[in-house]
Amino acid sequence: MPPPESHLEKNEEGLWGPYHSPLAEPGPTIKTILAENISMAGGPAAVLLQIANDKIGLAVSEHSSFTKRPVQRARRTLFYLYVMAFGTPEERRHITDATHAAHARVKDPGGAYEADDPDLQLWVAATIYWSLIVSYEEVYGALDDDTADQAYREFSIYATGLRVPPEMWPKDRVAFQEYWKTKIAGLEITEAAKAVGHDVLYPGSNLPWAAWFYTRLTGHFSRITTTELLPESIRNEFGIHSTLYTRFMYWLMSLQSRTVYPLLPETIRHFGKDYHMRDLRRRIRTGARL
């Protein structure tokens, strides 16, 4: 199926490179998934899978603000996730330009990695797609085939927004599963990745008191979710293991989420999206740092 007409001309050049059109423009499907707070539950697992790529793990350990500015790093990530689904074309360009400006500085002098490598960014986008879909379906049930296919096409925007040519996004969900299995089998977790992974799972330093308190309340449950979502080979290499306790707790947490979460008011379920879109627009309007 050819991609629909986009508001951006294919391969139109921006300050930091081309703006690629996704396979499908963001529509009700991706917006339904992204609006839910619960869809973000797999975020830490996605990050661990990203840094399990040896090049990404090395780049993050040497250049990332995970440990020095964790709140800012998380905010920028959420800005990217939300604006690509809910933002205007201008807002999407603003956040992608900011992302690429940051990536332009992330290069190894010896050529070991470069943040704008499309193969690396494709893997990042793949983990985003995987984590959001898995987390959403855990609560709302599996998407039917037509909806899942449409979601897959719309989620290609997370790859093209990272300057991945649309033809690199696997053509359908079957092709994606083959790509996913191949990539998982080839991941090698380095010591640098393990160090960053520990900071992701046990954030503590450089947190404002409110964020520190929040992580103390939720961190244990987040680690359980991360443990049970990760492929067995990956979690074992990171030194986190599924046990009878973590499996039972994950089952119990999932049961509670499926029972209670959908009954919550939309203002609560969509708080993350609403807050970050307001914050992003305020920062763009006032020229504040993202």
PDB file of N, CA and C in Angstrom, residues 138-181:
ATOM      1  N   GLU A 138      -1.656  -4.936  27.251  1.00  0.00           N
ATOM      2  CA  GLU A 138      -1.707  -5.613  28.547  1.00  0.00           C
ATOM      3  C   GLU A 138      -2.962  -5.216  29.324  1.00  0.00           C
ATOM      4  N   VAL A 139      -3.427  -3.999  29.113  1.00  0.00           N
ATOM      5  CA  VAL A 139      -4.611  -3.502  29.822  1.00  0.00           C
ATOM      6  C   VAL A 139      -5.873  -3.633  28.974  1.00  0.00           C
ATOM      7  N   TYR A 140      -5.785  -3.272  27.708  1.00  0.00           N
ATOM      8  CA  TYR A 140      -6.983  -3.200  26.869  1.00  0.00           C
ATOM      9  C   TYR A 140      -7.185  -4.410  25.964  1.00  0.00           C
ATOM     10  N   GLY A 141      -6.269  -5.354  26.008  1.00  0.00           N
ATOM     11  CA  GLY A 141      -6.391  -6.528  25.170  1.00  0.00           C
ATOM     12  C   GLY A 141      -5.760  -6.322  23.806  1.00  0.00           C
ATOM     13  N   ALA A 142      -5.555  -7.422  23.107  1.00  0.00           N
ATOM     14  CA  ALA A 142      -4.873  -7.375  21.812  1.00  0.00           C
ATOM     15  C   ALA A 142      -5.698  -6.603  20.789  1.00  0.00           C
ATOM     16  N   LEU A 143      -5.025  -5.802  19.992  1.00  0.00           N
ATOM     17  CA  LEU A 143      -5.679  -5.096  18.896  1.00  0.00           C
ATOM     18  C   LEU A 143      -6.109  -6.094  17.828  1.00  0.00           C
ATOM     19  N   ASP A 144      -7.240  -5.840  17.187  1.00  0.00           N
ATOM     20  CA  ASP A 144      -7.603  -6.689  16.060  1.00  0.00           C
ATOM     21  C   ASP A 144      -6.628  -6.429  14.911  1.00  0.00           C
ATOM     22  N   ASP A 145      -6.616  -7.324  13.940  1.00  0.00           N
ATOM     23  CA  ASP A 145      -5.591  -7.271  12.897  1.00  0.00           C
ATOM     24  C   ASP A 145      -5.601  -5.954  12.125  1.00  0.00           C
ATOM     25  N   ASP A 146      -6.775  -5.479  11.760  1.00  0.00           N
ATOM     26  CA  ASP A 146      -6.838  -4.237  10.981  1.00  0.00           C
ATOM     27  C   ASP A 146      -6.314  -3.055  11.790  1.00  0.00           C
ATOM     28  N   THR A 147      -6.709  -2.989  13.059  1.00  0.00           N
ATOM     29  CA  THR A 147      -6.245  -1.896  13.915  1.00  0.00           C
ATOM     30  C   THR A 147      -4.749  -2.005  14.153  1.00  0.00           C
ATOM     31  N   ALA A 148      -4.271  -3.234  14.374  1.00  0.00           N
ATOM     32  CA  ALA A 148      -2.841  -3.439  14.606  1.00  0.00           C
ATOM     33  C   ALA A 148      -2.023  -3.048  13.379  1.00  0.00           C
ATOM     34  N   ASP A 149      -2.530  -3.372  12.191  1.00  0.00           N
ATOM     35  CA  ASP A 149      -1.825  -2.999  10.962  1.00  0.00           C
ATOM     36  C   ASP A 149      -1.780  -1.480  10.800  1.00  0.00           C
ATOM     37  N   GLN A 150      -2.899  -0.829  11.085  1.00  0.00           N
ATOM     38  CA  GLN A 150      -2.927   0.625  10.972  1.00  0.00           C
ATOM     39  C   GLN A 150      -2.007   1.268  12.003  1.00  0.00           C
ATOM     40  N   ALA A 151      -2.033   0.747  13.225  1.00  0.00           N
ATOM     41  CA  ALA A 151      -1.136   1.270  14.263  1.00  0.00           C
ATOM     42  C   ALA A 151       0.313   1.127  13.830  1.00  0.00           C
ATOM     43  N   TYR A 152       0.658  -0.010  13.260  1.00  0.00           N
ATOM     44  CA  TYR A 152       2.036  -0.243  12.834  1.00  0.00           C
ATOM     45  C   TYR A 152       2.475   0.791  11.806  1.00  0.00           C
ATOM     46  N   ARG A 153       1.609   1.082  10.850  1.00  0.00           N
ATOM     47  CA  ARG A 153       1.963   2.079   9.833  1.00  0.00           C
ATOM     48  C   ARG A 153       2.110   3.466  10.463  1.00  0.00           C
ATOM     49  N   GLU A 154       1.194   3.796  11.373  1.00  0.00           N
ATOM     50  CA  GLU A 154       1.259   5.118  12.000  1.00  0.00           C
ATOM     51  C   GLU A 154       2.483   5.245  12.907  1.00  0.00           C
ATOM     52  N   PHE A 155       2.875   4.169  13.554  1.00  0.00           N
ATOM     53  CA  PHE A 155       4.038   4.210  14.445  1.00  0.00           C
ATOM     54  C   PHE A 155       5.342   4.399  13.682  1.00  0.00           C
ATOM     55  N   SER A 156       5.309   4.251  12.366  1.00  0.00           N
ATOM     56  CA  SER A 156       6.530   4.501  11.586  1.00  0.00           C
ATOM     57  C   SER A 156       7.013   5.933  11.743  1.00  0.00           C
ATOM     58  N   ILE A 157       6.155   6.820  12.240  1.00  0.00           N
ATOM     59  CA  ILE A 157       6.560   8.210  12.419  1.00  0.00           C
ATOM     60  C   ILE A 157       7.672   8.344  13.449  1.00  0.00           C
ATOM     61  N   TYR A 158       7.766   7.382  14.379  1.00  0.00           N
ATOM     62  CA  TYR A 158       8.852   7.446  15.361  1.00  0.00           C
ATOM     63  C   TYR A 158      10.195   7.104  14.727  1.00  0.00           C
ATOM     64  N   ALA A 159      10.167   6.382  13.627  1.00  0.00           N
ATOM     65  CA  ALA A 159      11.400   6.124  12.881  1.00  0.00           C
ATOM     66  C   ALA A 159      11.721   7.290  11.949  1.00  0.00           C
ATOM     67  N   THR A 160      10.746   7.713  11.159  1.00  0.00           N
ATOM     68  CA  THR A 160      11.012   8.787  10.201  1.00  0.00           C
ATOM     69  C   THR A 160      11.329  10.098  10.915  1.00  0.00           C
ATOM     70  N   GLY A 161      10.770  10.296  12.112  1.00  0.00           N
ATOM     71  CA  GLY A 161      11.105  11.482  12.893  1.00  0.00           C
ATOM     72  C   GLY A 161      12.547  11.497  13.355  1.00  0.00           C
ATOM     73  N   LEU A 162      13.182  10.324  13.359  1.00  0.00           N
ATOM     74  CA  LEU A 162      14.598  10.205  13.706  1.00  0.00           C
ATOM     75  C   LEU A 162      15.470  10.114  12.450  1.00  0.00           C
ATOM     76  N   ARG A 163      14.912  10.557  11.346  1.00  0.00           N
ATOM     77  CA  ARG A 163      15.619  10.594  10.058  1.00  0.00           C
ATOM     78  C   ARG A 163      15.905   9.200   9.497  1.00  0.00           C
ATOM     79  N   VAL A 164      15.078   8.248   9.843  1.00  0.00           N
ATOM     80  CA  VAL A 164      15.162   6.921   9.232  1.00  0.00           C
ATOM     81  C   VAL A 164      14.305   6.946   7.967  1.00  0.00           C
ATOM     82  N   PRO A 165      14.861   6.649   6.802  1.00  0.00           N
ATOM     83  CA  PRO A 165      14.047   6.619   5.585  1.00  0.00           C
ATOM     84  C   PRO A 165      12.879   5.648   5.746  1.00  0.00           C
ATOM     85  N   PRO A 166      11.689   5.994   5.280  1.00  0.00           N
ATOM     86  CA  PRO A 166      10.516   5.145   5.505  1.00  0.00           C
ATOM     87  C   PRO A 166      10.674   3.735   4.957  1.00  0.00           C
ATOM     88  N   GLU A 167      11.475   3.579   3.906  1.00  0.00           N
ATOM     89  CA  GLU A 167      11.650   2.234   3.346  1.00  0.00           C
ATOM     90  C   GLU A 167      12.442   1.312   4.277  1.00  0.00           C
ATOM     91  N   MET A 168      13.113   1.870   5.289  1.00  0.00           N
ATOM     92  CA  MET A 168      13.831   1.030   6.246  1.00  0.00           C
ATOM     93  C   MET A 168      12.900   0.440   7.303  1.00  0.00           C
ATOM     94  N   TRP A 169      11.763   1.069   7.538  1.00  0.00           N
ATOM     95  CA  TRP A 169      10.790   0.525   8.491  1.00  0.00           C
ATOM     96  C   TRP A 169      10.233  -0.766   7.901  1.00  0.00           C
ATOM     97  N   PRO A 170      10.349  -1.909   8.602  1.00  0.00           N
ATOM     98  CA  PRO A 170       9.864  -3.168   8.034  1.00  0.00           C
ATOM     99  C   PRO A 170       8.457  -3.014   7.450  1.00  0.00           C
ATOM    100  N   LYS A 171       8.218  -3.648   6.319  1.00  0.00           N
ATOM    101  CA  LYS A 171       7.034  -3.329   5.518  1.00  0.00           C
ATOM    102  C   LYS A 171       5.719  -3.663   6.202  1.00  0.00           C
ATOM    103  N   ASP A 172       5.715  -4.663   7.091  1.00  0.00           N
ATOM    104  CA  ASP A 172       4.484  -5.005   7.800  1.00  0.00           C
ATOM    105  C   ASP A 172       4.850  -5.664   9.123  1.00  0.00           C
ATOM    106  N   ARG A 173       3.838  -6.077   9.875  1.00  0.00           N
ATOM    107  CA  ARG A 173       4.095  -6.622  11.212  1.00  0.00           C
ATOM    108  C   ARG A 173       4.843  -7.948  11.159  1.00  0.00           C
ATOM    109  N   VAL A 174       4.625  -8.711  10.122  1.00  0.00           N
ATOM    110  CA  VAL A 174       5.366  -9.971   9.979  1.00  0.00           C
ATOM    111  C   VAL A 174       6.846  -9.675   9.776  1.00  0.00           C
ATOM    112  N   ALA A 175       7.138  -8.730   8.896  1.00  0.00           N
ATOM    113  CA  ALA A 175       8.532  -8.345   8.662  1.00  0.00           C
ATOM    114  C   ALA A 175       9.144  -7.749   9.920  1.00  0.00           C
ATOM    115  N   PHE A 176       8.338  -7.017  10.672  1.00  0.00           N
ATOM    116  CA  PHE A 176       8.855  -6.439  11.916  1.00  0.00           C
ATOM    117  C   PHE A 176       9.242  -7.535  12.902  1.00  0.00           C
ATOM    118  N   GLN A 177       8.429  -8.569  13.027  1.00  0.00           N
ATOM    119  CA  GLN A 177       8.745  -9.652  13.957  1.00  0.00           C
ATOM    120  C   GLN A 177      10.048 -10.344  13.579  1.00  0.00           C
ATOM    121  N   GLU A 178      10.291 -10.508  12.292  1.00  0.00           N
ATOM    122  CA  GLU A 178      11.553 -11.098  11.853  1.00  0.00           C
ATOM    123  C   GLU A 178      12.721 -10.179  12.197  1.00  0.00           C
ATOM    124  N   TYR A 179      12.544  -8.896  11.927  1.00  0.00           N
ATOM    125  CA  TYR A 179      13.574  -7.913  12.289  1.00  0.00           C
ATOM    126  C   TYR A 179      13.822  -7.946  13.785  1.00  0.00           C
ATOM    127  N   TRP A 180      12.767  -7.980  14.574  1.00  0.00           N
ATOM    128  CA  TRP A 180      12.873  -7.955  16.039  1.00  0.00           C
ATOM    129  C   TRP A 180      13.632  -9.174  16.557  1.00  0.00           C
ATOM    130  N   LYS A 181      13.265 -10.343  16.080  1.00  0.00           N
ATOM    131  CA  LYS A 181      13.921 -11.568  16.539  1.00  0.00           C
ATOM    132  C   LYS A 181      15.410 -11.558  16.190  1.00  0.00           C
TER     133      LYS A 181
END
